[in-house]
PDB file of C-alpha atoms in Angstrom:
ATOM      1  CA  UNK E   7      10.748  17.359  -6.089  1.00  0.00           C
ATOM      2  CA  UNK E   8       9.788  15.225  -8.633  1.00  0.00           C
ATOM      3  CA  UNK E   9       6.894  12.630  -9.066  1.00  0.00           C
ATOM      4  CA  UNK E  10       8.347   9.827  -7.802  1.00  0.00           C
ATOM      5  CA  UNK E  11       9.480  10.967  -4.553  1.00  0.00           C
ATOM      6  CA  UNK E  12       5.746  13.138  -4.386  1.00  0.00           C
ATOM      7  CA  UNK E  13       4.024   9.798  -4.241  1.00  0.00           C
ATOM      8  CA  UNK E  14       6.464   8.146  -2.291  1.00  0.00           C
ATOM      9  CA  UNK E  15       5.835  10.982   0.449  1.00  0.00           C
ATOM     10  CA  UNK E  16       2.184  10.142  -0.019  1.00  0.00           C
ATOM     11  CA  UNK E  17       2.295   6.355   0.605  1.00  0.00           C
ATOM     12  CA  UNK E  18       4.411   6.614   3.867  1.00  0.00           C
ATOM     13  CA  UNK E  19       2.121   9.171   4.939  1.00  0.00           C
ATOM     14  CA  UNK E  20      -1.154   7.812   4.588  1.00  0.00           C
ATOM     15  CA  UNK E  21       0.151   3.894   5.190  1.00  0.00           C
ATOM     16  CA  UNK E  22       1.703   5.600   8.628  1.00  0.00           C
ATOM     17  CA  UNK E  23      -1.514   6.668   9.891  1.00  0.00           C
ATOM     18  CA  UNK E  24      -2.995   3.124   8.880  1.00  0.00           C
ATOM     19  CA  UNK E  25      -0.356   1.577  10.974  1.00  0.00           C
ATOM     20  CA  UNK E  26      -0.990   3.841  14.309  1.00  0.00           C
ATOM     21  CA  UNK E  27      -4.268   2.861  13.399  1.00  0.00           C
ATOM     22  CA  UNK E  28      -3.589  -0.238  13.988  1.00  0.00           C
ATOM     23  CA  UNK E  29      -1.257   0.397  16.591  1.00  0.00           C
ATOM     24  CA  UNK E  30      -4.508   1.658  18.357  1.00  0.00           C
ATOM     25  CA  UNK E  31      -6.083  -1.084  18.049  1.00  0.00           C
ATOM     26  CA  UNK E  32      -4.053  -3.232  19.463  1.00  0.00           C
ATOM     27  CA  UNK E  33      -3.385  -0.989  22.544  1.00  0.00           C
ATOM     28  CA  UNK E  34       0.001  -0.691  22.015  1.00  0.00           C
ATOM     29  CA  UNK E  35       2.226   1.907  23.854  1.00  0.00           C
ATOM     30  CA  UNK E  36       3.714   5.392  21.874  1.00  0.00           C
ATOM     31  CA  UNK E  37       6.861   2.978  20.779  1.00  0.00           C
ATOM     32  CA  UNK E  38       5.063   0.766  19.389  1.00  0.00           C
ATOM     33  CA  UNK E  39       2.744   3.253  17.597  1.00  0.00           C
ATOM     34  CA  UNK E  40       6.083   4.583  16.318  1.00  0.00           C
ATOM     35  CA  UNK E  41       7.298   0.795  15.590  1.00  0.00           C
ATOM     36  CA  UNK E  42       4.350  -0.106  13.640  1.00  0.00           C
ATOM     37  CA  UNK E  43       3.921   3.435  11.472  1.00  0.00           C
ATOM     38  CA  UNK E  44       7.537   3.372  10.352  1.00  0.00           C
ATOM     39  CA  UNK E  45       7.254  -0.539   9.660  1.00  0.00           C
ATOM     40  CA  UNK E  46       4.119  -0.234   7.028  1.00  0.00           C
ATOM     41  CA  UNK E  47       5.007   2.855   5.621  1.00  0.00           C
ATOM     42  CA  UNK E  48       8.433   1.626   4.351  1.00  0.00           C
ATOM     43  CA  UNK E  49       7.990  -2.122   4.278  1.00  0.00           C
ATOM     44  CA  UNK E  50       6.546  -2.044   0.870  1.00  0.00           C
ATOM     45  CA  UNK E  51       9.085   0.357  -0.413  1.00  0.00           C
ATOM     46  CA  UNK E  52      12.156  -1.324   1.077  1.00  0.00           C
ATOM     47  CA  UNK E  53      10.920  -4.648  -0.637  1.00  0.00           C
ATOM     48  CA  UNK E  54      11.010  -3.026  -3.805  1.00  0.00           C
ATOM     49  CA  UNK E  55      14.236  -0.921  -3.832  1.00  0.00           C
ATOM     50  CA  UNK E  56      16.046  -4.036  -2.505  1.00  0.00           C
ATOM     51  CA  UNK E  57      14.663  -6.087  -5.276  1.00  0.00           C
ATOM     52  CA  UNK E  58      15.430  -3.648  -7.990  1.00  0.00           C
ATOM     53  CA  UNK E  59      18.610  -2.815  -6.020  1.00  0.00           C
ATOM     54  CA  UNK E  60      18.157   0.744  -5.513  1.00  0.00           C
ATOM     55  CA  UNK E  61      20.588   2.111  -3.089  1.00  0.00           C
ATOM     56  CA  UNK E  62      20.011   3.377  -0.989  1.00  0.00           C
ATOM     57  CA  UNK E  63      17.169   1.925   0.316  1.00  0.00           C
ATOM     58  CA  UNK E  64      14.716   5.032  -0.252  1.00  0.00           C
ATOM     59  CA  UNK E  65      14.362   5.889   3.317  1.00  0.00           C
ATOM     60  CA  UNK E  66      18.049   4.935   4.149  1.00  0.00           C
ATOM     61  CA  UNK E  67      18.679   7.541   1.505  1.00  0.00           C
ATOM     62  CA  UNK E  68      16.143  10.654   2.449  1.00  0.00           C
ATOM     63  CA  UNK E  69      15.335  10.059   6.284  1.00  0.00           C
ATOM     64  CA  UNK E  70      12.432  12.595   6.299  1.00  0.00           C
ATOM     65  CA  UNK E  71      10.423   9.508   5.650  1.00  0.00           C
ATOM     66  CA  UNK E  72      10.521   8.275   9.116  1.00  0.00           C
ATOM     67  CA  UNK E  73       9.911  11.188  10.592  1.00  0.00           C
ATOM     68  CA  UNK E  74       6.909  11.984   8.791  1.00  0.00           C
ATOM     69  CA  UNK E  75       5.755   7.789   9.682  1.00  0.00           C
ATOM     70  CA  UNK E  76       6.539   8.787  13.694  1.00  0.00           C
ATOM     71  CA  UNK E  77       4.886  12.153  13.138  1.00  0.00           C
ATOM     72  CA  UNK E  78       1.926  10.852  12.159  1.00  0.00           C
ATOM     73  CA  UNK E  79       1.953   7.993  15.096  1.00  0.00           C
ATOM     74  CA  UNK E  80       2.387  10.368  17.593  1.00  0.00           C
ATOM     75  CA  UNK E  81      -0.734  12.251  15.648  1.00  0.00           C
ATOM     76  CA  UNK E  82      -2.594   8.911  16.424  1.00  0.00           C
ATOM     77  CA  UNK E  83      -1.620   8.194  19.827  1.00  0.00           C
ATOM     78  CA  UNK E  84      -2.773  11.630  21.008  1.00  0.00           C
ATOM     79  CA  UNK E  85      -6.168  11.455  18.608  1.00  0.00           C
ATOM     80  CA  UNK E  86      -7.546   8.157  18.119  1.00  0.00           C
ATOM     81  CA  UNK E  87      -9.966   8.527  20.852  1.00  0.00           C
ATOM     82  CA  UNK E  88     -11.559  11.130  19.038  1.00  0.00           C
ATOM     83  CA  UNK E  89     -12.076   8.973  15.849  1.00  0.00           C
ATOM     84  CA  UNK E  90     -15.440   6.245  15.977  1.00  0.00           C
ATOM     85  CA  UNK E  91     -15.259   3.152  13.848  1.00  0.00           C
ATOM     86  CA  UNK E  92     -11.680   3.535  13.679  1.00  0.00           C
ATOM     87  CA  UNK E  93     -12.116   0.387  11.531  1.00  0.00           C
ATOM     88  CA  UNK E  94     -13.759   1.716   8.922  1.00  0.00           C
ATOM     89  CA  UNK E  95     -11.419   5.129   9.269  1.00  0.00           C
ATOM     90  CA  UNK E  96      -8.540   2.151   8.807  1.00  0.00           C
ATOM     91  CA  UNK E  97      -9.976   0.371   5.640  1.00  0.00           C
ATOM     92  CA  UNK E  98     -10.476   3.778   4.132  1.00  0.00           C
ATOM     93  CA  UNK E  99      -7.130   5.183   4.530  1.00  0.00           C
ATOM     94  CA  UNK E 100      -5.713   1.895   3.397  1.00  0.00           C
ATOM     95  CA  UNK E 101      -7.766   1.900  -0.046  1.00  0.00           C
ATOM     96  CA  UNK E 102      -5.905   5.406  -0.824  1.00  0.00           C
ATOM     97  CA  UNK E 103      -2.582   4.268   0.529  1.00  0.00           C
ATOM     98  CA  UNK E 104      -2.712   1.120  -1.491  1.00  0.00           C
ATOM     99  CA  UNK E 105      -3.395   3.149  -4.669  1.00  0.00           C
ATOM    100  CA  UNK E 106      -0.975   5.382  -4.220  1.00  0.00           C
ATOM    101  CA  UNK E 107       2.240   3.002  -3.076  1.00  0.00           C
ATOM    102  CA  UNK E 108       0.982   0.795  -6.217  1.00  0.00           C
ATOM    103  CA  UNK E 109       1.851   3.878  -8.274  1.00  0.00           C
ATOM    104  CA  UNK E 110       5.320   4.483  -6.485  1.00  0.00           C
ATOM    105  CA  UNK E 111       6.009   1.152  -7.142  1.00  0.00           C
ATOM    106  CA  UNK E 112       4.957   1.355 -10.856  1.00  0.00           C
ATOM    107  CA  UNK E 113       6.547   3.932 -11.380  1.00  0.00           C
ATOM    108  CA  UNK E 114      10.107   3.390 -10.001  1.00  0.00           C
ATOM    109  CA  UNK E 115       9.996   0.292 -11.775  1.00  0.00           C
ATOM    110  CA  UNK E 116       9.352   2.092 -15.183  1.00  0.00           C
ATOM    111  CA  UNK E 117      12.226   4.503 -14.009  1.00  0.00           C
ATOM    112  CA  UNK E 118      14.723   1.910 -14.439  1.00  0.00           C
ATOM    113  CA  UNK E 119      13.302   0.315 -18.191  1.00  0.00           C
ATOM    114  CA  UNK E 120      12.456  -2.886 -16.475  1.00  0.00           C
ATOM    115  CA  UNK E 121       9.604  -4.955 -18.127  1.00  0.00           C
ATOM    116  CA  UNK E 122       6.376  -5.128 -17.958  1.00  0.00           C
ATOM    117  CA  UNK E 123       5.670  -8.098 -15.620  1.00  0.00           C
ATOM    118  CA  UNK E 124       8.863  -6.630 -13.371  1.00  0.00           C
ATOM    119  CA  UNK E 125       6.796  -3.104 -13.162  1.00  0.00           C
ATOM    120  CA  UNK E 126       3.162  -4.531 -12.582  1.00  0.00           C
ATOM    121  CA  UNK E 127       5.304  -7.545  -9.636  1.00  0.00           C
ATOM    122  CA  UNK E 128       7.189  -4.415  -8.431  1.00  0.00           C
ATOM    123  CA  UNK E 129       3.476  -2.329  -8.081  1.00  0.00           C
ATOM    124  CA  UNK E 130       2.044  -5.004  -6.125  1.00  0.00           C
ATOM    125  CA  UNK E 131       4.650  -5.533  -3.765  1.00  0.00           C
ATOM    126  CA  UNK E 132       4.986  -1.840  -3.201  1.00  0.00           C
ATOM    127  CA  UNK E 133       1.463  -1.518  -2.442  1.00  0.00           C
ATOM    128  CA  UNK E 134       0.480  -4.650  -0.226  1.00  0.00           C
ATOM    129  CA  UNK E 135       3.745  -5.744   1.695  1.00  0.00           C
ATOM    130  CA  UNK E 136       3.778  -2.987   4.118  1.00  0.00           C
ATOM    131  CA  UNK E 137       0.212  -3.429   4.993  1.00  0.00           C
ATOM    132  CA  UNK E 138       0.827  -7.191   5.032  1.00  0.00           C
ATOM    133  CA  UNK E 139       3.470  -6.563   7.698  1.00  0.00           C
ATOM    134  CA  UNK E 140       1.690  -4.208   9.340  1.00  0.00           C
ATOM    135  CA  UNK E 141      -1.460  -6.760  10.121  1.00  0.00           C
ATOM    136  CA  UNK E 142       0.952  -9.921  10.835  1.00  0.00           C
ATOM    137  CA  UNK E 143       2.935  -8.166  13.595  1.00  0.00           C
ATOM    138  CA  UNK E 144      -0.200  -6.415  15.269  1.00  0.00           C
ATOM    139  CA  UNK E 145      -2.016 -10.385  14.795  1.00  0.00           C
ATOM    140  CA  UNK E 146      -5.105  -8.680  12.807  1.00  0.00           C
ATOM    141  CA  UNK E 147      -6.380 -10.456   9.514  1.00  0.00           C
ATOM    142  CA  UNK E 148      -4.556  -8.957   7.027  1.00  0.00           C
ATOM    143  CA  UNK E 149      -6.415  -6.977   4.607  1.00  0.00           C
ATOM    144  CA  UNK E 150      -4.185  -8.251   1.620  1.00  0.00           C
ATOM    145  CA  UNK E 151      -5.865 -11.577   2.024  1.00  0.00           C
ATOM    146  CA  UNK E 152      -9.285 -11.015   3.603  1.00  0.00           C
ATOM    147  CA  UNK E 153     -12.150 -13.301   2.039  1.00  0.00           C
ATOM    148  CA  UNK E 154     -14.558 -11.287   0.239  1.00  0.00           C
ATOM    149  CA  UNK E 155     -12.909  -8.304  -1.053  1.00  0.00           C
ATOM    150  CA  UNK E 156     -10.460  -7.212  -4.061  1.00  0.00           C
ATOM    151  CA  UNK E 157      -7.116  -6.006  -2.805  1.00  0.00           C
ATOM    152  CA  UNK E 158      -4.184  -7.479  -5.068  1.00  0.00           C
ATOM    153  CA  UNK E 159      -6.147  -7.497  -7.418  1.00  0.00           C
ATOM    154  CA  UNK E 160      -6.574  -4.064  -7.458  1.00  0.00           C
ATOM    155  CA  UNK E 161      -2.851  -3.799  -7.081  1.00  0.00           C
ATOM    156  CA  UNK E 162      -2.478  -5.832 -10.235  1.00  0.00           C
ATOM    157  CA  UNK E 163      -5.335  -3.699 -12.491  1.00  0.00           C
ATOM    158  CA  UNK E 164      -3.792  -0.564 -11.159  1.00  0.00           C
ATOM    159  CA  UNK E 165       0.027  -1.718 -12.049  1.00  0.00           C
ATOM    160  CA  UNK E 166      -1.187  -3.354 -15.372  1.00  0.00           C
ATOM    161  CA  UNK E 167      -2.895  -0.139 -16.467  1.00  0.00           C
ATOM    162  CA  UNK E 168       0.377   1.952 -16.422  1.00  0.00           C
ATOM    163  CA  UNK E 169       2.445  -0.865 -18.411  1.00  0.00           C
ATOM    164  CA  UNK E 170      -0.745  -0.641 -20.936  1.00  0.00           C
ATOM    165  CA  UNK E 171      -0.847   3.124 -20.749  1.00  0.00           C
ATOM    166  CA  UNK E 172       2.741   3.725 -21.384  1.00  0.00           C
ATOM    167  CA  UNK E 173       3.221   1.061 -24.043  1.00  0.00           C
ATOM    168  CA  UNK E 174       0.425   3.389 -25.886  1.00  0.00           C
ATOM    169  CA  UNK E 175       2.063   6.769 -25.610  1.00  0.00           C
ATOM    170  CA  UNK E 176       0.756   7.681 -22.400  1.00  0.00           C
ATOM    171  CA  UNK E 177       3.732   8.394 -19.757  1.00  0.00           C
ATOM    172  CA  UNK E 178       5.023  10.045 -16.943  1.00  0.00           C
ATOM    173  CA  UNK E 179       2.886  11.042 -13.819  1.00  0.00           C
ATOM    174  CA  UNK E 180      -0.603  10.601 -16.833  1.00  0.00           C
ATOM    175  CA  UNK E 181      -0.078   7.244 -16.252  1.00  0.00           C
ATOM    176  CA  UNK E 182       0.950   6.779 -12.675  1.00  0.00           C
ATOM    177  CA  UNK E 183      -2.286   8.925 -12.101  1.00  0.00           C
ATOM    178  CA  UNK E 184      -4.516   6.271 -14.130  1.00  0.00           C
ATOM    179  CA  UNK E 185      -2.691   3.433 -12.134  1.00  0.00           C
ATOM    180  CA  UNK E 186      -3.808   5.250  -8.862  1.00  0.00           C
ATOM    181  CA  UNK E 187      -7.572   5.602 -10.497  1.00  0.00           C
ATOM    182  CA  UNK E 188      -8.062   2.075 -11.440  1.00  0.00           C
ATOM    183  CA  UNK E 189      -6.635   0.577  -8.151  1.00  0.00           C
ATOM    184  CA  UNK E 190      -8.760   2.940  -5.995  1.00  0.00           C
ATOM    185  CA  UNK E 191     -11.553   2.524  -7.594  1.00  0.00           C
ATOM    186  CA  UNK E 192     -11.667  -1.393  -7.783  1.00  0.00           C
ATOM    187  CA  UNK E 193     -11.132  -1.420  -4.078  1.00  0.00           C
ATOM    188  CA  UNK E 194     -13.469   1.389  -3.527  1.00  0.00           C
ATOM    189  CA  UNK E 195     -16.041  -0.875  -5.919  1.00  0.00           C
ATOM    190  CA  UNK E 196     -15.387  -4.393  -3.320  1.00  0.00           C
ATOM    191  CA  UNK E 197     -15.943  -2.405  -0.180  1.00  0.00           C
ATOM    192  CA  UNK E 198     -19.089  -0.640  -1.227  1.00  0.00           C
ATOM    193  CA  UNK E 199     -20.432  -2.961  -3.346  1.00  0.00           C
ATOM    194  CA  UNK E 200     -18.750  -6.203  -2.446  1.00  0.00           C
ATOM    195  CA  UNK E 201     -17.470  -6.631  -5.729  1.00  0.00           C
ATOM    196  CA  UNK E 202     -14.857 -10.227  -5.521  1.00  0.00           C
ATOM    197  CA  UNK E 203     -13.511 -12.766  -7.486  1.00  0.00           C
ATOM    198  CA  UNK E 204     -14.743 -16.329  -7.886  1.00  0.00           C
ATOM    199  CA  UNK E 205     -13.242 -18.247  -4.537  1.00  0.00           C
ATOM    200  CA  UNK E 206     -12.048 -21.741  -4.086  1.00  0.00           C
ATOM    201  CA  UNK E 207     -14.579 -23.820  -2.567  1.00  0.00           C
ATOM    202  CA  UNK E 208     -13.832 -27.423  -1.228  1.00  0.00           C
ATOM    203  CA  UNK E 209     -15.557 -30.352  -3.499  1.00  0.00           C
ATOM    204  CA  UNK E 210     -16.238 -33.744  -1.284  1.00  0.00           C
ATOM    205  CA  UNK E 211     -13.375 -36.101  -2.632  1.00  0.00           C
ATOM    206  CA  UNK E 212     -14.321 -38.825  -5.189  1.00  0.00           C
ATOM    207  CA  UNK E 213     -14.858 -42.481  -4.151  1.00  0.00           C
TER     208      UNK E 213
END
């Protein structure tokens, strides 16, 4: 099995259990659970293959990717009573799903020789549509754009990192393991330490 598909496993997996998480949370029935797994473990990965027209769609391609997403929301359904601060359980989970899809992404992009700003857009969309989906459908704040905290950004750094580490010599799963790093830790750094960017903030029009 080779790299790619590794940390494409790895991303449905963990973003699955985020989404039952949700699913939870919302009090949804063992359909739904299912519904909502499958829908943010692939949704960032069926973005990306259909804009860098990979087909099939990875999933369409190797179906033991939705059974491991409705594996893990039946896990859920049966267990999330047993979890407190499921929130907290969520944001965690998210953090290492995030840094991992971002360096499935990355890295199928770099497969296919595309450039640099194609590979770092292609990392980011991996890594924050299917949890952008996931908090839209289930009517939760999405985490992608929550005040206060670093999420695409981290996306970006992580994605960034690879382009910069394999422009220098540095390629293969080396890099895709730095892009993980950096991502992680930036959004490890804004949850424990509120690290964040500068924000907008309104300015009382001129007379």
């Amino acid at each position: 099995m080779s790299a790619l598909a590794l940390l494409d496993y790895a991303s449905v997996l963990v973003f699955a259990l985020t989404g039952a998480l949700v699913a939870s949370r919302a009090q949804l029935d063992l359909v739904g659970f299912a519904f909502i797994a499958c829908l943010t473990a692939v949704g960032g990965g069926t973005v990306r293959d259909l804009l860098l027209d990979r087909h099939p769609v990875f999933w369409v391609g190797q179906p033991d990717y939705i059974l491991i997403a409705v594996g893990a929301a039946v896990l859920v359904f049966f267990t999330a009573h047993l979890v407190e601060s499921r929130y907290s359980w969520l944001i965690w989970l998210d953090s290492f799903a995030l840094s991992i899809a971002v360096a499935a992404g990355t890295g199928a992009a770099l497969s296919l020789d595309q450039s640099g700003i194609i590979v770092v857009l292609m990392g980011v969309t991996t890594g924050c549509m299917g949890g952008l989906m996931r908090d839209v459908v289930c009517n939760e704040v999405p985490l992608v754009l929550k005040q206060g905290e670093l999420y695409v950004s981290c996306a970006f750094a992580g994605a960034l990192t690879a382009v910069v580490a394999t422009r220098l010599g540095l390629e293969g799963l080396p890099a895709l393991a730095l892009c993980a790093a950096i991502c992680w830790a930036l959004r490890a750094g804004s949850l424990i330490f509120g690290w964040r960017l500068p924000v907008y903030k309104a300015r009382p029009p001129r007379q």
